[in-house]
Coordinates of C-alpha atoms in Angstrom, one line a residue:
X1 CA 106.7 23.1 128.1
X2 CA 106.7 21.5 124.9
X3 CA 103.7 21.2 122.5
X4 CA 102.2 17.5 121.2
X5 CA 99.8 17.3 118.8
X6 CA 96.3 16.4 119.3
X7 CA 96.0 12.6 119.1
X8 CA 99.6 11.8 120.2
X9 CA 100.1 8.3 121.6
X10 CA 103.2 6.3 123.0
X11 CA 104.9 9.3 122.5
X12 CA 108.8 8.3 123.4
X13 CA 112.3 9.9 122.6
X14 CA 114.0 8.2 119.5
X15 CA 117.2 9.4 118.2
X16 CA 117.6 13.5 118.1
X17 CA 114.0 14.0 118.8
X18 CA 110.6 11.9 118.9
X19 CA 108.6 9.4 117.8
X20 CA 104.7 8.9 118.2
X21 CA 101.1 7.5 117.1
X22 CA 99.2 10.3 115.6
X23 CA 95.9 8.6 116.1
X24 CA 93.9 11.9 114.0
X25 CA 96.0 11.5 111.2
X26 CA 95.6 7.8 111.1
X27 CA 99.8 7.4 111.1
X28 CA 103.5 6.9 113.0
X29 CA 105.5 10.4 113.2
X30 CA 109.0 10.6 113.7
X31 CA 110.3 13.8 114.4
X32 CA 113.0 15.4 115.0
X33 CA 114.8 18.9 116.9
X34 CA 115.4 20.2 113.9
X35 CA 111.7 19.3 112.1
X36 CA 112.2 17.0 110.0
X37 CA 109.2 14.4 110.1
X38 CA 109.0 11.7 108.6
X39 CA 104.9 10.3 108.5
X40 CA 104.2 6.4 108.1
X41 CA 100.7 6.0 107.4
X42 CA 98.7 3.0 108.8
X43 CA 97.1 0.2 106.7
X44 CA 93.4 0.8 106.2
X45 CA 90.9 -1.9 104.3
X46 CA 88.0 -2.1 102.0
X47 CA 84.6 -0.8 104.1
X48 CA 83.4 -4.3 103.1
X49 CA 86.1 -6.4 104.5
X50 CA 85.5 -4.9 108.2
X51 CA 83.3 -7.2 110.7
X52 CA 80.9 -5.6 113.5
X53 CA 81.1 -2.0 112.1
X54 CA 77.4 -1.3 113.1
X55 CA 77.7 -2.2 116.7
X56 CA 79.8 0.8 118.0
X57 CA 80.3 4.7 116.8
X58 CA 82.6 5.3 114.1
X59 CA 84.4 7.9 116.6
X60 CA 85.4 5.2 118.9
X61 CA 85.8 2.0 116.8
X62 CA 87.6 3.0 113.8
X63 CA 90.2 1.6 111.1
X64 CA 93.6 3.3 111.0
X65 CA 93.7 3.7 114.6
X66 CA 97.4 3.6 115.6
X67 CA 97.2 2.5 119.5
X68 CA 101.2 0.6 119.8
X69 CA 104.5 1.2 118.9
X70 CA 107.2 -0.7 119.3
X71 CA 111.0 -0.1 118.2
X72 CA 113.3 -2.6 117.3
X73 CA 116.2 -1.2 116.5
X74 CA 117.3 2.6 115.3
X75 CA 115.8 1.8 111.8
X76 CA 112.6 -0.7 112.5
X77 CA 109.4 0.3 114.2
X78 CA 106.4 -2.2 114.6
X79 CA 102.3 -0.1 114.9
X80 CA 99.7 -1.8 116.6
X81 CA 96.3 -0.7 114.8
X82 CA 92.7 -1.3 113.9
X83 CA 91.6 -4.0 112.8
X84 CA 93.8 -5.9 114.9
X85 CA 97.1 -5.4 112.2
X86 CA 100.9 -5.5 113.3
X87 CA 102.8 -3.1 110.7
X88 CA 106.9 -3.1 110.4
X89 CA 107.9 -0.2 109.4
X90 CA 111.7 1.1 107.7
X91 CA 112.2 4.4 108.8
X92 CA 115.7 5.0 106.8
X93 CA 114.0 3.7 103.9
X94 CA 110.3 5.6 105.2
X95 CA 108.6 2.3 104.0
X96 CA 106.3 -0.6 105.1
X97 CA 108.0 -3.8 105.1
X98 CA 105.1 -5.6 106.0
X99 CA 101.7 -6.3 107.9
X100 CA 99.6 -9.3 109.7
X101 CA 96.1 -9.2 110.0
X102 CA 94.5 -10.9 113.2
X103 CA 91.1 -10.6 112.9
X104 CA 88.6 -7.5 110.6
X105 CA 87.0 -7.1 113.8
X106 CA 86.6 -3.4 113.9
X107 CA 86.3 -3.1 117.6
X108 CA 89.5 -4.3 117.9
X109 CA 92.9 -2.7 117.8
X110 CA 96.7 -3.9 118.7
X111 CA 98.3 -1.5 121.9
X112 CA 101.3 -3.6 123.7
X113 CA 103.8 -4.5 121.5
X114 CA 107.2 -5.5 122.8
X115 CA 110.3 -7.3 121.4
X116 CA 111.4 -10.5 123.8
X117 CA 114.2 -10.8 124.7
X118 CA 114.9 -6.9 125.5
X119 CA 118.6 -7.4 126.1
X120 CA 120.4 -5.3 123.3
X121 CA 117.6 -4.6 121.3
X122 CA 118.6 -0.5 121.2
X123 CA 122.1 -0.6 122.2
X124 CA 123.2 -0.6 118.5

């Protein structure tokens, strides 16, 4: 039985070990057999650029909140988080390439992320 962290989500194999949202630490883990972890921490924003933050308990509608993952290739990841941001991520180069911003919405957070057309997109 192996152990995951409290907070882990779209936890999946990648490369010689693992890669997952670790929603309680507000970033992306990779890690692998051997323990080396790399930690990709999610975009947050200024308290007063957020929209609707007094409708809902900070608990449940938070920024930082790391709900999709999507791989690209063996090097390029893409987070889902809140406020509705889409994050690409390096992981040889354990950098953020960039981020898009839908909406400061608090509430709201990206989770399905998938490349289209799937045909190849891992096999290299």
């Amino acid at each position: 039985m192996q152990f995951s962290p409290q907070g882990t989500h779209n936890a999946r194999p990648f490369k010689r070990g693992v890669i997952f949202n670790d929603t309680q630490s507000d970033c992306v883990r990779s890690v692998s057999r051997e323990g080396e972890e790399t930690n990709l921490k999610i975009p947050i924003y200024a308290e007063g650029e957020l929209t609707h933050t007094d409708l809902d308990d900070s608990r449940i509608a938070r920024q930082g909140f790391a709900r999709g993952l999507c791989l690209f290739d063996q090097n390029f990841i893409a987070v889902g988080s809140s406020p509705s941001t889409i994050t690409l991520f390096d992981l040889e180069r354990k950098a953020r390439v960039g981020s898009v911003n839908l909406s400061m919405d608090i509430r709201n957070a990206i989770h399905g992320l998938e490349v289209w057309p799937y045909e190849g997109v891992l096999d290299s």
